[in-house]
Amino acid sequence: MTAKELVSELGLSRARLYQIIAKLDSDKKPKKNALGQYVFDDVAVKNIKQYYTSLAVKHNTSNVKRLDSKTLGTIMSSLNSQVAKLEKQVEQLTDKLNNKEQEIQKLTAEKEQIRQNKDKQITELTQEYNDQIAELHKLLDQQQKLNLATSEQNKQLLEQPAHKKHWWQ
């Protein structure tokens, strides 16, 4: 890896890279070639990255402000009030959810009752329809028997010899 590639990867300037190399322990510094240029092998790159990372962590932690107890109390009070508001919202939403679940149960029960009523009506209408059909079959059978009896009577009357009626009859 070249110095230019390392600078680009770490987001540093070339001068900052050389400052970091100067601060490294002598056993962690990259070796130089015959021309006096640094050779950035994997070990050297690892050492530079470790130093740069630890330096960034030290820099970030040194910028953390110390909070006094009054400020901390104010922050905690604010956070506690926000937590209380959120808990109240959760409680309200839970109540709404429970109400909706009760409504769903009520509607489901009504739907089931309507379905049962519909099934009962269908059963009653089917029975009534079957009864009417049975009655119609019975009436049709009676009509056929009556027609047969009438037909036989007519046949018998036609087959009887005609009696001469006397004037007094």
PDB file of C-alpha atoms in Angstrom:
ATOM      1  CA  MET A   1       0.000   0.000   0.000  1.00  0.00           C
ATOM      2  CA  THR A   2       1.302   3.447  -0.815  1.00  0.00           C
ATOM      3  CA  ALA A   3       1.196   6.517   1.422  1.00  0.00           C
ATOM      4  CA  LYS A   4      -1.336   8.090  -0.942  1.00  0.00           C
ATOM      5  CA  GLU A   5      -3.673   5.076  -0.674  1.00  0.00           C
ATOM      6  CA  LEU A   6      -3.386   5.010   3.119  1.00  0.00           C
ATOM      7  CA  VAL A   7      -4.073   8.750   3.384  1.00  0.00           C
ATOM      8  CA  SER A   8      -7.107   8.326   1.148  1.00  0.00           C
ATOM      9  CA  GLU A   9      -8.441   5.357   3.167  1.00  0.00           C
ATOM     10  CA  LEU A  10      -8.058   7.081   6.539  1.00  0.00           C
ATOM     11  CA  GLY A  11      -9.201  10.488   5.320  1.00  0.00           C
ATOM     12  CA  LEU A  12      -6.023  12.231   6.501  1.00  0.00           C
ATOM     13  CA  SER A  13      -3.559  14.625   4.973  1.00  0.00           C
ATOM     14  CA  ARG A  14      -0.095  13.347   4.102  1.00  0.00           C
ATOM     15  CA  ALA A  15       1.435  15.603   6.791  1.00  0.00           C
ATOM     16  CA  ARG A  16      -0.923  14.158   9.456  1.00  0.00           C
ATOM     17  CA  LEU A  17       0.085  10.637   8.396  1.00  0.00           C
ATOM     18  CA  TYR A  18       3.752  11.464   8.916  1.00  0.00           C
ATOM     19  CA  GLN A  19       2.945  13.022  12.329  1.00  0.00           C
ATOM     20  CA  ILE A  20       1.266   9.765  13.372  1.00  0.00           C
ATOM     21  CA  ILE A  21       4.247   7.732  12.127  1.00  0.00           C
ATOM     22  CA  ALA A  22       6.575   9.977  14.141  1.00  0.00           C
ATOM     23  CA  LYS A  23       4.558   9.335  17.326  1.00  0.00           C
ATOM     24  CA  LEU A  24       4.585   5.532  16.896  1.00  0.00           C
ATOM     25  CA  ASP A  25       6.974   3.408  18.922  1.00  0.00           C
ATOM     26  CA  SER A  26      10.083   2.533  16.938  1.00  0.00           C
ATOM     27  CA  ASP A  27       9.132  -1.159  16.693  1.00  0.00           C
ATOM     28  CA  LYS A  28       5.697  -0.216  15.246  1.00  0.00           C
ATOM     29  CA  LYS A  29       6.910   2.293  12.663  1.00  0.00           C
ATOM     30  CA  PRO A  30       6.922   1.237   9.013  1.00  0.00           C
ATOM     31  CA  LYS A  31      10.333   0.344   7.552  1.00  0.00           C
ATOM     32  CA  LYS A  32      12.042   2.461   4.903  1.00  0.00           C
ATOM     33  CA  ASN A  33      13.343   1.162   1.609  1.00  0.00           C
ATOM     34  CA  ALA A  34      16.726   1.946   0.011  1.00  0.00           C
ATOM     35  CA  LEU A  35      15.432   5.276  -1.302  1.00  0.00           C
ATOM     36  CA  GLY A  36      14.327   6.352   2.181  1.00  0.00           C
ATOM     37  CA  GLN A  37      10.608   5.928   1.477  1.00  0.00           C
ATOM     38  CA  TYR A  38       8.285   4.214   3.935  1.00  0.00           C
ATOM     39  CA  VAL A  39       7.083   0.715   3.018  1.00  0.00           C
ATOM     40  CA  PHE A  40       3.508   0.263   4.239  1.00  0.00           C
ATOM     41  CA  ASP A  41       3.127  -3.459   4.715  1.00  0.00           C
ATOM     42  CA  ASP A  42       0.089  -5.012   6.479  1.00  0.00           C
ATOM     43  CA  VAL A  43       1.664  -4.799   9.943  1.00  0.00           C
ATOM     44  CA  ALA A  44       2.605  -1.130   9.515  1.00  0.00           C
ATOM     45  CA  VAL A  45      -0.874  -0.246   8.208  1.00  0.00           C
ATOM     46  CA  LYS A  46      -2.444  -2.090  11.174  1.00  0.00           C
ATOM     47  CA  ASN A  47      -0.247  -0.196  13.668  1.00  0.00           C
ATOM     48  CA  ILE A  48      -1.038   3.189  12.070  1.00  0.00           C
ATOM     49  CA  LYS A  49      -4.796   2.438  12.063  1.00  0.00           C
ATOM     50  CA  GLN A  50      -4.720   1.327  15.719  1.00  0.00           C
ATOM     51  CA  TYR A  51      -2.904   4.478  16.795  1.00  0.00           C
ATOM     52  CA  TYR A  52      -5.212   6.719  14.751  1.00  0.00           C
ATOM     53  CA  THR A  53      -8.325   4.993  16.145  1.00  0.00           C
ATOM     54  CA  SER A  54      -7.156   5.226  19.755  1.00  0.00           C
ATOM     55  CA  LEU A  55      -6.277   8.892  19.234  1.00  0.00           C
ATOM     56  CA  ALA A  56      -9.762   9.579  17.863  1.00  0.00           C
ATOM     57  CA  VAL A  57     -11.359   7.827  20.865  1.00  0.00           C
ATOM     58  CA  LYS A  58      -9.233   9.841  23.321  1.00  0.00           C
ATOM     59  CA  HIS A  59     -10.145  13.044  21.487  1.00  0.00           C
ATOM     60  CA  ASN A  60     -13.866  12.270  21.566  1.00  0.00           C
ATOM     61  CA  THR A  61     -13.925  11.341  25.257  1.00  0.00           C
ATOM     62  CA  SER A  62     -11.998  14.447  26.285  1.00  0.00           C
ATOM     63  CA  ASN A  63     -14.703  16.630  24.744  1.00  0.00           C
ATOM     64  CA  VAL A  64     -17.442  15.155  26.936  1.00  0.00           C
ATOM     65  CA  LYS A  65     -18.726  17.799  29.324  1.00  0.00           C
ATOM     66  CA  ARG A  66     -19.198  17.127  32.987  1.00  0.00           C
ATOM     67  CA  LEU A  67     -22.767  17.699  34.081  1.00  0.00           C
ATOM     68  CA  ASP A  68     -23.473  19.305  37.411  1.00  0.00           C
ATOM     69  CA  SER A  69     -26.182  17.832  39.627  1.00  0.00           C
ATOM     70  CA  LYS A  70     -28.651  20.674  38.912  1.00  0.00           C
ATOM     71  CA  THR A  71     -28.407  20.173  35.139  1.00  0.00           C
ATOM     72  CA  LEU A  72     -28.591  16.442  35.590  1.00  0.00           C
ATOM     73  CA  GLY A  73     -31.668  16.864  37.815  1.00  0.00           C
ATOM     74  CA  THR A  74     -33.329  19.064  35.192  1.00  0.00           C
ATOM     75  CA  ILE A  75     -32.601  16.548  32.463  1.00  0.00           C
ATOM     76  CA  MET A  76     -33.875  13.671  34.604  1.00  0.00           C
ATOM     77  CA  SER A  77     -37.011  15.640  35.491  1.00  0.00           C
ATOM     78  CA  SER A  78     -37.644  16.367  31.820  1.00  0.00           C
ATOM     79  CA  LEU A  79     -37.071  12.735  30.873  1.00  0.00           C
ATOM     80  CA  ASN A  80     -39.349  11.532  33.693  1.00  0.00           C
ATOM     81  CA  SER A  81     -42.150  13.829  32.541  1.00  0.00           C
ATOM     82  CA  GLN A  82     -41.728  12.572  28.971  1.00  0.00           C
ATOM     83  CA  VAL A  83     -41.817   8.984  30.226  1.00  0.00           C
ATOM     84  CA  ALA A  84     -44.994   9.763  32.199  1.00  0.00           C
ATOM     85  CA  LYS A  85     -46.617  11.288  29.097  1.00  0.00           C
ATOM     86  CA  LEU A  86     -45.638   8.287  27.024  1.00  0.00           C
ATOM     87  CA  GLU A  87     -46.964   5.893  29.663  1.00  0.00           C
ATOM     88  CA  LYS A  88     -50.247   7.802  29.664  1.00  0.00           C
ATOM     89  CA  GLN A  89     -50.394   7.571  25.869  1.00  0.00           C
ATOM     90  CA  VAL A  90     -49.696   3.847  26.067  1.00  0.00           C
ATOM     91  CA  GLU A  91     -52.486   3.465  28.629  1.00  0.00           C
ATOM     92  CA  GLN A  92     -54.910   5.427  26.435  1.00  0.00           C
ATOM     93  CA  LEU A  93     -53.973   3.386  23.379  1.00  0.00           C
ATOM     94  CA  THR A  94     -54.345   0.175  25.371  1.00  0.00           C
ATOM     95  CA  ASP A  95     -57.838   1.279  26.457  1.00  0.00           C
ATOM     96  CA  LYS A  96     -58.749   2.087  22.861  1.00  0.00           C
ATOM     97  CA  LEU A  97     -57.426  -1.273  21.739  1.00  0.00           C
ATOM     98  CA  ASN A  98     -59.460  -3.060  24.411  1.00  0.00           C
ATOM     99  CA  ASN A  99     -62.574  -1.128  23.364  1.00  0.00           C
ATOM    100  CA  LYS A 100     -62.004  -2.075  19.740  1.00  0.00           C
ATOM    101  CA  GLU A 101     -61.532  -5.718  20.715  1.00  0.00           C
ATOM    102  CA  GLN A 102     -64.823  -5.613  22.654  1.00  0.00           C
ATOM    103  CA  GLU A 103     -66.552  -4.070  19.625  1.00  0.00           C
ATOM    104  CA  ILE A 104     -65.114  -6.797  17.413  1.00  0.00           C
ATOM    105  CA  GLN A 105     -66.338  -9.477  19.819  1.00  0.00           C
ATOM    106  CA  LYS A 106     -69.782  -7.863  19.940  1.00  0.00           C
ATOM    107  CA  LEU A 107     -69.972  -7.653  16.141  1.00  0.00           C
ATOM    108  CA  THR A 108     -68.760 -11.231  15.833  1.00  0.00           C
ATOM    109  CA  ALA A 109     -71.489 -12.378  18.230  1.00  0.00           C
ATOM    110  CA  GLU A 110     -74.113 -10.392  16.270  1.00  0.00           C
ATOM    111  CA  LYS A 111     -72.844 -11.889  13.031  1.00  0.00           C
ATOM    112  CA  GLU A 112     -73.097 -15.385  14.500  1.00  0.00           C
ATOM    113  CA  GLN A 113     -76.647 -14.673  15.731  1.00  0.00           C
ATOM    114  CA  ILE A 114     -77.650 -13.397  12.283  1.00  0.00           C
ATOM    115  CA  ARG A 115     -76.109 -16.484  10.682  1.00  0.00           C
ATOM    116  CA  GLN A 116     -78.010 -18.767  13.067  1.00  0.00           C
ATOM    117  CA  ASN A 117     -81.285 -16.888  12.379  1.00  0.00           C
ATOM    118  CA  LYS A 118     -80.669 -17.155   8.648  1.00  0.00           C
ATOM    119  CA  ASP A 119     -79.981 -20.886   8.933  1.00  0.00           C
ATOM    120  CA  LYS A 120     -83.151 -21.324  11.009  1.00  0.00           C
ATOM    121  CA  GLN A 121     -85.208 -19.388   8.418  1.00  0.00           C
ATOM    122  CA  ILE A 122     -83.732 -21.468   5.616  1.00  0.00           C
ATOM    123  CA  THR A 123     -84.598 -24.660   7.497  1.00  0.00           C
ATOM    124  CA  GLU A 124     -88.148 -23.457   8.166  1.00  0.00           C
ATOM    125  CA  LEU A 125     -88.693 -22.355   4.562  1.00  0.00           C
ATOM    126  CA  THR A 126     -87.284 -25.632   3.263  1.00  0.00           C
ATOM    127  CA  GLN A 127     -89.634 -27.582   5.515  1.00  0.00           C
ATOM    128  CA  GLU A 128     -92.586 -25.430   4.442  1.00  0.00           C
ATOM    129  CA  TYR A 129     -91.648 -25.911   0.798  1.00  0.00           C
ATOM    130  CA  ASN A 130     -91.372 -29.686   1.269  1.00  0.00           C
ATOM    131  CA  ASP A 131     -94.736 -29.746   3.055  1.00  0.00           C
ATOM    132  CA  GLN A 132     -96.361 -27.810   0.199  1.00  0.00           C
ATOM    133  CA  ILE A 133     -94.857 -30.164  -2.361  1.00  0.00           C
ATOM    134  CA  ALA A 134     -96.152 -33.171  -0.399  1.00  0.00           C
ATOM    135  CA  GLU A 135     -99.620 -31.598  -0.217  1.00  0.00           C
ATOM    136  CA  LEU A 136     -99.571 -30.905  -3.959  1.00  0.00           C
ATOM    137  CA  HIS A 137     -98.577 -34.508  -4.667  1.00  0.00           C
ATOM    138  CA  LYS A 138    -101.431 -35.709  -2.471  1.00  0.00           C
ATOM    139  CA  LEU A 139    -103.936 -33.436  -4.255  1.00  0.00           C
ATOM    140  CA  LEU A 140    -102.642 -34.520  -7.653  1.00  0.00           C
ATOM    141  CA  ASP A 141    -102.970 -38.165  -6.651  1.00  0.00           C
ATOM    142  CA  GLN A 142    -106.547 -37.559  -5.451  1.00  0.00           C
ATOM    143  CA  GLN A 143    -107.394 -35.756  -8.705  1.00  0.00           C
ATOM    144  CA  GLN A 144    -106.013 -38.631 -10.751  1.00  0.00           C
ATOM    145  CA  LYS A 145    -108.048 -41.140  -8.724  1.00  0.00           C
ATOM    146  CA  LEU A 146    -111.191 -38.999  -9.122  1.00  0.00           C
ATOM    147  CA  ASN A 147    -110.640 -38.710 -12.879  1.00  0.00           C
ATOM    148  CA  LEU A 148    -110.165 -42.489 -13.113  1.00  0.00           C
ATOM    149  CA  ALA A 149    -113.327 -43.146 -11.116  1.00  0.00           C
ATOM    150  CA  THR A 150    -115.287 -40.657 -13.229  1.00  0.00           C
ATOM    151  CA  SER A 151    -113.920 -42.195 -16.394  1.00  0.00           C
ATOM    152  CA  GLU A 152    -114.956 -45.681 -15.256  1.00  0.00           C
ATOM    153  CA  GLN A 153    -118.456 -44.463 -14.364  1.00  0.00           C
ATOM    154  CA  ASN A 154    -118.824 -42.837 -17.751  1.00  0.00           C
ATOM    155  CA  LYS A 155    -117.664 -46.031 -19.406  1.00  0.00           C
ATOM    156  CA  GLN A 156    -120.210 -48.096 -17.438  1.00  0.00           C
ATOM    157  CA  LEU A 157    -122.986 -45.692 -18.317  1.00  0.00           C
ATOM    158  CA  LEU A 158    -122.134 -45.888 -21.981  1.00  0.00           C
ATOM    159  CA  GLU A 159    -122.049 -49.665 -21.918  1.00  0.00           C
ATOM    160  CA  GLN A 160    -125.505 -50.024 -20.293  1.00  0.00           C
ATOM    161  CA  PRO A 161    -128.344 -50.710 -22.676  1.00  0.00           C
ATOM    162  CA  ALA A 162    -130.691 -47.905 -23.102  1.00  0.00           C
ATOM    163  CA  HIS A 163    -133.998 -48.547 -21.354  1.00  0.00           C
ATOM    164  CA  LYS A 164    -137.043 -47.327 -22.964  1.00  0.00           C
ATOM    165  CA  LYS A 165    -138.798 -45.044 -20.748  1.00  0.00           C
ATOM    166  CA  HIS A 166    -142.445 -45.056 -20.592  1.00  0.00           C
ATOM    167  CA  TRP A 167    -144.473 -41.950 -20.719  1.00  0.00           C
ATOM    168  CA  TRP A 168    -145.355 -42.199 -17.092  1.00  0.00           C
ATOM    169  CA  GLN A 169    -141.809 -42.359 -15.973  1.00  0.00           C
TER     170      GLN A 169
END
